[in-house]
Structure formats: C-alpha cells, structure tokens
Amino acid sequence: MTMSQRQVLQVFETYQKARTQFVQMVAELATRPQNIETLQNAGVMSLLRPLLLDAVPTIQQTAALALGRLANYNDDLAEAVVKGDILPQLVYSLAEQNRFYKKAAAFVLRAVAKHSPELAQAVVDCGALDALVISLEEFDPGVKEAAAWALGNIARHNGKLSQAVVDAGVVPLLVLCIQEPEIALKRVAASALSDIAKHSPELAQTVVDTGAIAHLAQVILNPDAKLKRQVFSALSQIAKHTVDVAEMVVEAEIFPAALACLKDPDEYVRKNVTTLIREITKHTPELSQIIVNVGGVAAVVDYLGDSKGNVRLPGIMMLGYVAAHSENLAMAVIVSKGVPQLAICLEEEQEDHIKAATAWAFGQIGRHTPEHARAVAVVNVFPKLLNLYLDTKSSEDLQVKAKKALKSILQKCTYLPALEPLLYEAPSNILKHVICQFSKVLPHDSKARRLFVTSGGLKKVQEIKAEPGSAIQEYINAINSCYPEEIVSSSERFFFNRYYSPGYSEALLERIENYQPI
Amino acid sequence: MARLEKLFSHLENIKEQYFLKNRIAEENRQRENEAAVKIQRRFRGCQVRAYLRHLHKNATLIQKIWRGFTARELFRQRVNTAYFIMKMNFYNKMAVKIQQRWRGYYVRKYVHNYYARKRYLEGVAKKNDLIRRDLEEFAELQKRERERIALEKEEQEKNIQAQRLHFLLSTKQCPGVFNSPFRAEPDEMELRLRRVKPRSAPKERKTPKMTPDLSNLMPNRERLPPIHKKPQGPFRPALEVQQQRLRPLEPSLRVATSITALEEAREELKRQEWRTRVIDQTFLPFSNASQNKRYESLIHTITPFEQVAYGTKHFREEPKECCQGKKPFKTVFTTCHVFDKFGRLYSNAGNIV
C-alpha cells in the first residue's frame, strides 16, 4: 500500500469519524428541549436527511433517532420531516434493514403521526401501514413495541385513520403482542387497541372479534401500574359502544378482580377502572344489576372517599347511571351509603362540571319514591342544590341540572323538616313544588301540623303572594283548610306576639291538633 | 040399552057442553097458547142453558187442566233458571275469591315481592361489607408489601454503600469516622461496615444485554485498510472471539458429578425399591423345575461348561496374615486430566490430529 493511497484513505477515515460524531451529538442534543430551537434554526433537518442514506449503518440509525427526537418535540418539525420527503425513504428501509434501524424508523413515524390527523394521514399515504405491520411480525420485542406505538398514534386521531389501520390487518397482531412476556410491549399494544376501539362501535366489534377481551382480562392481575392503566382504558373504550360488547366484557369475568384494582396506589389506574365500570353500567339495568350484585357500588363509594379532584367524576357518574335504571338499584345505591358520600363530594369539589354531575346523580337517586327522596333529604342537600341553582357564578349546565334535580326530588319528598328551609329561600317555581308537598302531607298528620305552626311555616305560607286560581293558591288553600280559622286569619301582630312569646299557648296548640280537616 | 038411551039423552047436553067447552076453549085458546108457549119457552131456555152450562163446565175444566199444565211447565222453567242463576252467582263469587287470592299472591311474589326486595337489599349490604373488608385487607397487604420492598431496597443500598466505603472501618489503633471515641457505642454505619464483606473486583458481567450486531462490524463492502502500520498477526474472526468470550462453563464429568453422587444413587435405589417392590419373594416360576438341573455338556466338547464356582460363590482364599493391617483395596481411582480439554481449548496447540 503506497503512501498516497494511505493518505487518500485517511481522508475518508476522518470524514467518517466526523459524520459519526456529528450525528451522535445531534441526537444527544435533541433530548433537551431548549436546544431544539437552536438546532432548527441551524438547519438540522436538511443536514440529517442525506445522513439517512449514509453507507455506514450506525450513522443511519443515529440519524433516524435524532430525527425522531426532533419530530417528537413539536409539529412544525414534524411537518418539515413530511415535507422533506423523508417518510418514503424511512418506509422503504423499514422493510429492509436491521432491527435497530427499524426501531429508529418506527420512532420517527410515531413522532410524526402523534401531532395531528393531517400528519398521520401523510404517514399513512406513504404506505407506512404495511411496513409497520411487517415490523409487528418481527421477533424482536423492541421493534414490535415501536411499531405498535406508531400504529396507536396513527389510529388515535379519528375513525377514518383507525379504519385504515384495521384494514391493514393490525388487530390480530396486536392481540398476539399482548400475550408476549415483555411488559413495555404489552403496555403499548393495549394502548394501541384502546386508541383503535374508541371511535366507533364497528371498530370496537372488530377488536372484540379477534378475541382481545380474554387476553386483556388476563393481564389485569399484572402488578405493573402503567400497564393496568392502559388495559382498563382499552376495556372501557371497547365497552362503551353497545350493550353486546359490554356484556362480553362482563362475561370475561373481570369482576371481582377489577374491584381489587380500585385499591391500587396509582391514581389513574383507579380512575380507569371506575371509567370501565361506568361504561358497563350505562347500558341496561341487567348490567347494572350484575355490578351491584358483585359489590361494585360499595367499592366505588369507597373510591370516591379516597380520591380528590377530577378523578372523582367517573365514580359519580357511575352512581347516577346505576340509580337511573330502576328504583331497586337506586335503593341499592342508598343502602351502600352512596348518598352521604355524594354529599361530601358536592361539598368539597369546586369544579362546575363535577358539581353538575353530582347534582344529576342526586336527582336520579331521589326521584323514584318518597323513601328515596327521604334518603336524599336527610343528608341536608336541598339548601346546597338551591344555592347552586341560584348562584350567578355557576355555569348554565350546572344551574339546569341543579334545578332539574331539585324538582324531581321535591315532587316525591315527604320529609317535612328538610322542606321547611326551602320555604324561605326558594324562588317561585321551586316554591310551587314545596307547597304542593306540604299540602299533600299536612291534611293527614296532626303532629306535622303542630310543628308547622310552631316553626313559623304557616306564617310564611300566608305571606306568599299568589294569583287566585293558580296552582299555588290552591295548595295554599288546601293548607289553610287544615287549620281552624282563627289561626289562619288572625292579624300579623297577634301572630307575631304569639309566636315569639316563650310559651306558645298550649290551648291553641291543642286546638290545632284536635282539629280535623274536612 | 039403557045406557044408550041415557047417552042419547045426554047427547044434546053433550053437544052443548061440547060447544060450550069449545067456546070456552076457543076463548082460552089464545091465553092457553101463550101460556103454553111461555112454558115451552122457559123450559127450552132452561134446557139450553143447562146444556150450555154443561158445555161451559166442560170447557172450563179442559182449559183449567190445560192452563195448569202449561203454567206448571213455565214454573218449572223459571225455577230452573232461578236455580241456574243462583249457582252462577255462587260460582262467580267463588271465582272472584280465587282470582283475588291468586292475583294477590302473584303480584306479591313475582311483580313486587316486598320480602325478596328486602332480602336483596340486605344481601347487597352484606356483600358490600364483605367487599369493603376484602378490599381493605388487600390494600393493607399491598401497602405492607410495598413498604417491605422499600425497606429491603434501602437495606441493599446501605449495604452497597458500606461495601464501597469499607476502608472507613475502624482499626484497633485508629477509630474510624463512624466510631467516634466520644460516643457511647459505634454508629450504625460502623456496625454495617463490620458486617459487610468488601466488594471484590468488578466481575465480568455476563452480557444480558443484546450482543452487538456483528453484521455492523462486517459490512459486506470494501473494508478500509488497517489503521496500524505493522500487521499484528492473523486475527481470529470476530465471531469466534465473541463465542470464546461468552462460552459457558463446560465442566468435566468428574467435576459435574457431585461428591455424594454415590450415596445419592444408593438413596435413589433404596427409594425405588421402597416404592416398587411390593413382594419380597422373587417370582420363581415352577419353583422346583430348575433347582437340581445340571448342565449336561455336549459330547463333542471336552471342557466342562458348567458355572465355575470361583467368581460367584467365592472370590479368593481366606485372608492371609500378610494382608492383615493393610488398607482395603480402593475402588475409586483419581482421574488424570490429560484429555479433559481436548478439542475444547481456544488455541489449537496440542491438538495433534
């Protein structure tokens, strides 16, 4: 080997070393967000692109890794990747190269697809789906994980993309991935199935047809928290669409094992379990019955007690759905001590949408029979609901729900001590119902009549102005006819003196008690 | 004749009388006629009336009988219908009673069973309690498990720390950092340092990581010339080097058998015998058949092919005095390790084929 030959080859050596170093440094810098702006301004995309076609495989892989990290950061860079025509090259080499390169290429695809539906569509358009499906059939679990993640990101955005992913035949392979021993792979496969199934009932049915539910159910007992999050999220996305699918999820015998996960230390696992239970109970009374029989209501009530903030929402909605189906189930919710817990939630939570959900749940529980209304009234929830309805700062939705709940409970409530405070503060449309209830109960109960007078309720009723002939006037007449005339028509001052004097005249009270209304 | 004369005297009288009587009769004729007519009239009337009366009586009788007959029939019919209506009323009332009972039972049992509902709600409450208890226990267990794992991990870390700082152990002459003479007793770290063995040289980690892809090291393109000027000798291919480095232990048979292999084999045999041997008597088919059989040698041979007694019945002569005190014959021989590594060494030196 002559000197000049060696010198020539030396030049190439130096260049290769320089390229390797450059690409490795760029990849390392791209891990920190503050560098990415500078990198972008320095034109890193145009420099990295030819390195993808480099002769040395290590440089290719590191260049792909760097590109992936850049595209991951924000969507401008991802668009630059798409516009720079890099995707077809990546897709082509996805089919050919070794597994490190496949992992890096799948990472780039996933980073590009995650930002918006258009970018995901661009990824699909360059034929990435077939290449990703082939990668899913590889042996190496790292490659499978990267491919599954990319497919999940594509399918996440809308139903059309999900349909495209499903048409490429991905779902059976994902179900196989769930059965693999590596936890990261299971996680990603479960998350991808969740993203696919969430858009429409047909997609959920496709996922179910490949037997995904049984495998997802087996994974529930795994101790890894993030995996459980994804699995429960997948099951709830599947179960939310139709009754049949929800029944199949329940038939997979996930209860009572899923209830044990309600005590998991990870907050999101608990939230996802509660979401799953909510989606199941939403559909029919029979499904709610199954959940109640297995003790799910008690578990959810305890969950509401343990958690705070936004994660309570699925639990509250679940109690509402269960109670809405029939009065048996509402009574079961009451027996499981759900009502005091809901009152605590109403007290503690500040967000409007959670309060609206709580008000709705109360309405569903209390609207069936007087027993139910009494259970709701006893926890002193009427004043709070009234405040929510009247508060100007509450959102529209909250006001509407609070009013509906109040109305539906009041129409069945016969528990007078809870109704009395409402006499003083309620606006006229609520007052109508309160008076109506009084007029139904007072004619039959003499003790209640006595109490009504001594607590000043009768006086308040007299003060109400109502048009003659309206419904309120009729109710007021009905109440007045329960009492002897002197009481009713006596002057205000007489009444005032009598009322505020310490010993309310016993004789008067005796008369009231013995008076029989016609 | 006298009578005739008398009679002719009377004749004129008679004629007068006759004409008188005729005149009287003529005068009375009208009256008598009318009287006779009257009498006849009356009499005929009576007759007819009697006849009519007779007829009437008979007709009445017939009508009476007939009317009685039809009326009795009607009456019987009416009695029947009244009876029928009474019966139907009775049956209706009984049917109402049955239906009442049945409807009450049905509604109470199938449509809204109060006691079943009560029992169901009690069952729900009990189940809830059970589930709450179970979940709490489960949460407790999990928490304890996690705490235990955390504690163990902490222990491990402290031990590793102690291993690394083993040089801070105090000696007799010089108390260490953690064993200040002013303290009543040494610090926990000091005790740990005493307990723990110092860390040996970092062992070669068996690569659980992936083996680096060797196709990277051998691109199927033109290789660049070597970096060093002086060639350093024929190198083995990299694959072989890797295989050598990661070759697992290949112990010889002697090393691989445990020291107590013989005893273990005996134990195993004993166990097997204990398991399988049910009857102690060996099965001898037709017991007397072969006891006294002697082998009859062929005529063509001269050597007796009997069983030689030496070797089975006795081995050697009685022990001589010269062998007394000597150690018994060893049955185990020490191995020679000449051919243990044959063909398995990295270098090919000594593999003279």
Coordinates of N, CA and C in Angstrom, one line a residue, chain B residues 85-183:
Chain B
I85 N -129.2 -19.3 37.9 CA -128.6 -18.0 38.2 C -128.0 -18.0 39.6
M86 N -128.7 -18.7 40.5 CA -128.1 -18.7 41.8 C -126.8 -19.4 41.8
K87 N -126.8 -20.6 41.1 CA -125.5 -21.3 41.0 C -124.4 -20.5 40.4
M88 N -124.7 -19.8 39.3 CA -123.7 -19.0 38.6 C -123.2 -17.9 39.5
N89 N -124.2 -17.2 40.3 CA -123.7 -16.2 41.2 C -122.7 -16.8 42.2
F90 N -123.1 -17.9 42.7 CA -122.2 -18.6 43.7 C -120.9 -18.8 43.1
Y91 N -120.9 -19.4 41.9 CA -119.6 -19.7 41.2 C -118.8 -18.5 41.0
N92 N -119.5 -17.5 40.5 CA -118.8 -16.2 40.2 C -118.1 -15.7 41.5
K93 N -118.9 -15.7 42.6 CA -118.3 -15.2 43.8 C -117.1 -16.1 44.2
M94 N -117.2 -17.4 44.1 CA -116.1 -18.2 44.4 C -114.9 -18.0 43.5
A95 N -115.2 -17.8 42.2 CA -114.2 -17.5 41.2 C -113.5 -16.2 41.6
V96 N -114.3 -15.2 41.9 CA -113.7 -13.9 42.3 C -112.8 -14.1 43.5
K97 N -113.2 -14.9 44.4 CA -112.4 -15.2 45.6 C -111.0 -15.8 45.2
I98 N -111.1 -16.8 44.3 CA -109.9 -17.5 43.9 C -109.0 -16.5 43.1
Q99 N -109.6 -15.7 42.2 CA -108.8 -14.8 41.5 C -108.2 -13.7 42.4
Q100 N -109.0 -13.3 43.4 CA -108.4 -12.3 44.3 C -107.1 -12.9 44.9
R101 N -107.3 -14.1 45.5 CA -106.2 -14.7 46.2 C -105.0 -14.9 45.2
W102 N -105.3 -15.4 44.0 CA -104.2 -15.6 43.1 C -103.5 -14.4 42.6
R103 N -104.3 -13.3 42.4 CA -103.7 -12.1 41.9 C -102.8 -11.5 43.0
G104 N -103.4 -11.6 44.2 CA -102.6 -11.0 45.3 C -101.3 -11.8 45.5
Y105 N -101.4 -13.1 45.4 CA -100.2 -14.0 45.5 C -99.2 -13.7 44.4
Y106 N -99.7 -13.6 43.2 CA -98.8 -13.4 42.1 C -98.1 -12.1 42.1
V107 N -98.9 -11.0 42.4 CA -98.3 -9.7 42.4 C -97.2 -9.7 43.6
R108 N -97.6 -10.2 44.7 CA -96.7 -10.2 45.8 C -95.5 -11.0 45.6
K109 N -95.6 -12.1 44.8 CA -94.4 -12.9 44.7 C -93.6 -12.5 43.5
Y110 N -94.3 -12.2 42.3 CA -93.5 -12.1 41.1 C -93.4 -10.6 40.7
V111 N -94.4 -9.8 40.9 CA -94.3 -8.5 40.3 C -93.5 -7.6 41.3
H112 N -94.0 -7.6 42.6 CA -93.2 -6.7 43.5 C -93.2 -7.5 44.8
N113 N -92.1 -8.3 45.0 CA -92.0 -9.1 46.2 C -91.3 -8.3 47.3
Y114 N -92.1 -7.8 48.2 CA -91.5 -6.9 49.2 C -90.4 -7.6 50.0
Y115 N -90.6 -8.9 50.4 CA -89.6 -9.5 51.2 C -88.4 -9.9 50.4
A116 N -88.6 -10.3 49.2 CA -87.5 -10.5 48.3 C -86.6 -9.3 48.2
R117 N -87.3 -8.2 48.0 CA -86.6 -6.9 47.8 C -85.8 -6.6 49.1
K118 N -86.5 -6.8 50.2 CA -85.8 -6.5 51.5 C -84.6 -7.4 51.6
R119 N -84.8 -8.7 51.3 CA -83.7 -9.6 51.4 C -82.6 -9.2 50.5
Y120 N -83.0 -8.8 49.3 CA -82.0 -8.4 48.3 C -81.1 -7.3 48.8
L121 N -81.9 -6.3 49.4 CA -81.1 -5.1 49.8 C -80.2 -5.5 51.0
E122 N -80.7 -6.4 51.9 CA -79.8 -6.8 53.0 C -78.6 -7.5 52.4
G123 N -78.9 -8.4 51.4 CA -77.8 -9.1 50.8 C -76.8 -8.2 50.2
V124 N -77.3 -7.1 49.5 CA -76.4 -6.1 48.9 C -75.6 -5.5 50.0
A125 N -76.2 -5.2 51.1 CA -75.5 -4.5 52.2 C -74.4 -5.4 52.7
K126 N -74.7 -6.7 52.9 CA -73.7 -7.7 53.4 C -72.6 -7.8 52.4
K127 N -73.0 -8.0 51.2 CA -71.9 -8.1 50.2 C -71.0 -6.9 50.1
N128 N -71.6 -5.8 50.3 CA -70.8 -4.5 50.3 C -69.8 -4.6 51.4
D129 N -70.3 -5.0 52.6 CA -69.4 -5.0 53.7 C -68.3 -6.0 53.5
L130 N -68.6 -7.2 52.9 CA -67.6 -8.2 52.6 C -66.6 -7.6 51.7
I131 N -67.1 -7.0 50.6 CA -66.2 -6.4 49.6 C -65.3 -5.3 50.2
R132 N -65.9 -4.5 51.1 CA -65.2 -3.4 51.7 C -64.1 -4.0 52.5
R133 N -64.4 -5.0 53.3 CA -63.4 -5.6 54.2 C -62.3 -6.2 53.3
D134 N -62.7 -7.0 52.3 CA -61.7 -7.6 51.5 C -60.8 -6.6 50.8
L135 N -61.4 -5.5 50.3 CA -60.6 -4.5 49.6 C -59.6 -3.9 50.6
E136 N -60.1 -3.6 51.8 CA -59.2 -3.0 52.8 C -58.1 -3.9 53.1
E137 N -58.4 -5.2 53.3 CA -57.3 -6.1 53.6 C -56.3 -6.2 52.5
F138 N -56.9 -6.2 51.3 CA -56.0 -6.3 50.1 C -55.1 -5.0 50.1
A139 N -55.7 -3.9 50.3 CA -54.9 -2.6 50.3 C -53.8 -2.7 51.4
E140 N -54.2 -3.2 52.6 CA -53.2 -3.3 53.6 C -52.0 -4.2 53.2
L141 N -52.4 -5.3 52.7 CA -51.4 -6.3 52.2 C -50.4 -5.6 51.2
Q142 N -51.1 -4.9 50.3 CA -50.3 -4.3 49.2 C -49.3 -3.3 49.8
K143 N -49.9 -2.5 50.7 CA -49.1 -1.4 51.4 C -47.9 -2.0 52.1
R144 N -48.3 -3.1 52.9 CA -47.2 -3.7 53.6 C -46.1 -4.3 52.7
E145 N -46.6 -4.9 51.6 CA -45.7 -5.4 50.7 C -44.7 -4.4 50.1
R146 N -45.4 -3.2 49.8 CA -44.6 -2.2 49.2 C -43.6 -1.6 50.2
E147 N -44.1 -1.5 51.5 CA -43.2 -1.0 52.5 C -42.0 -1.9 52.7
R148 N -42.3 -3.2 52.7 CA -41.3 -4.2 52.9 C -40.3 -4.1 51.8
I149 N -40.8 -4.0 50.5 CA -39.8 -3.9 49.4 C -39.0 -2.7 49.5
A150 N -39.6 -1.6 49.9 CA -38.8 -0.3 50.1 C -37.8 -0.5 51.1
L151 N -38.2 -1.1 52.3 CA -37.2 -1.3 53.3 C -36.0 -2.1 52.9
E152 N -36.4 -3.2 52.1 CA -35.3 -4.1 51.7 C -34.4 -3.4 50.7
K153 N -35.0 -2.6 49.9 CA -34.2 -1.8 48.9 C -33.2 -0.9 49.6
E154 N -33.8 -0.2 50.7 CA -32.9 0.7 51.4 C -31.8 -0.1 52.1
E155 N -32.1 -1.2 52.7 CA -31.1 -2.1 53.2 C -30.0 -2.4 52.2
Q156 N -30.4 -2.8 51.1 CA -29.5 -3.1 50.0 C -28.6 -2.0 49.7
E157 N -29.2 -0.8 49.5 CA -28.4 0.4 49.2 C -27.4 0.7 50.2
K158 N -27.9 0.6 51.5 CA -26.9 0.9 52.6 C -25.8 -0.1 52.6
N159 N -26.1 -1.4 52.3 CA -25.1 -2.4 52.2 C -24.1 -2.1 51.1
I160 N -24.6 -1.7 50.0 CA -23.7 -1.4 48.9 C -22.8 -0.2 49.2
Q161 N -23.4 0.8 49.9 CA -22.7 1.9 50.3 C -21.5 1.5 51.3
A162 N -21.9 0.6 52.2 CA -20.9 0.2 53.2 C -19.8 -0.6 52.5
Q163 N -20.2 -1.4 51.4 CA -19.2 -2.1 50.7 C -18.2 -1.2 50.1
R164 N -18.7 -0.1 49.5 CA -17.8 0.8 48.8 C -16.9 1.5 49.8
L165 N -17.4 1.8 51.0 CA -16.7 2.6 52.0 C -16.0 1.7 53.0
H166 N -15.6 0.5 52.6 CA -15.1 -0.5 53.6 C -13.8 0.0 54.2
F167 N -13.1 0.9 53.5 CA -11.8 1.4 54.1 C -12.0 2.3 55.3
L168 N -13.3 2.7 55.5 CA -13.5 3.6 56.7 C -13.7 2.8 58.0
L169 N -13.5 1.4 57.9 CA -13.7 0.6 59.0 C -12.6 1.0 60.1
S170 N -13.0 1.0 61.3 CA -12.0 1.4 62.3 C -11.2 0.3 62.7
T171 N -9.9 0.5 63.0 CA -9.0 -0.5 63.4 C -8.8 -0.3 64.9
K172 N -7.9 -1.3 65.5 CA -7.7 -1.2 66.9 C -7.0 0.1 67.3
Q173 N -6.1 0.5 66.4 CA -5.3 1.7 66.7 C -6.0 2.9 66.5
C174 N -6.7 2.9 65.3 CA -7.3 4.2 64.9 C -8.8 4.1 64.7
P175 N -9.6 4.8 65.5 CA -11.0 4.6 65.4 C -11.5 5.3 64.1
G176 N -12.4 4.7 63.4 CA -12.8 5.2 62.1 C -13.8 6.4 62.3
V177 N -14.2 6.9 61.1 CA -15.1 8.1 61.2 C -16.4 7.9 61.9
F178 N -16.9 6.7 61.7 CA -18.2 6.4 62.3 C -18.1 5.9 63.7
N179 N -16.9 5.7 64.2 CA -16.7 5.1 65.5 C -16.0 6.1 66.4
S180 N -16.6 7.2 66.6 CA -16.0 8.3 67.4 C -15.9 7.8 68.8
P181 N -14.7 8.1 69.5 CA -14.5 7.6 70.9 C -15.4 8.3 71.9
F182 N -16.0 9.4 71.4 CA -16.9 10.2 72.4 C -18.3 9.6 72.4
R183 N -18.5 8.7 71.5 CA -19.9 8.1 71.5 C -20.0 6.9 72.5

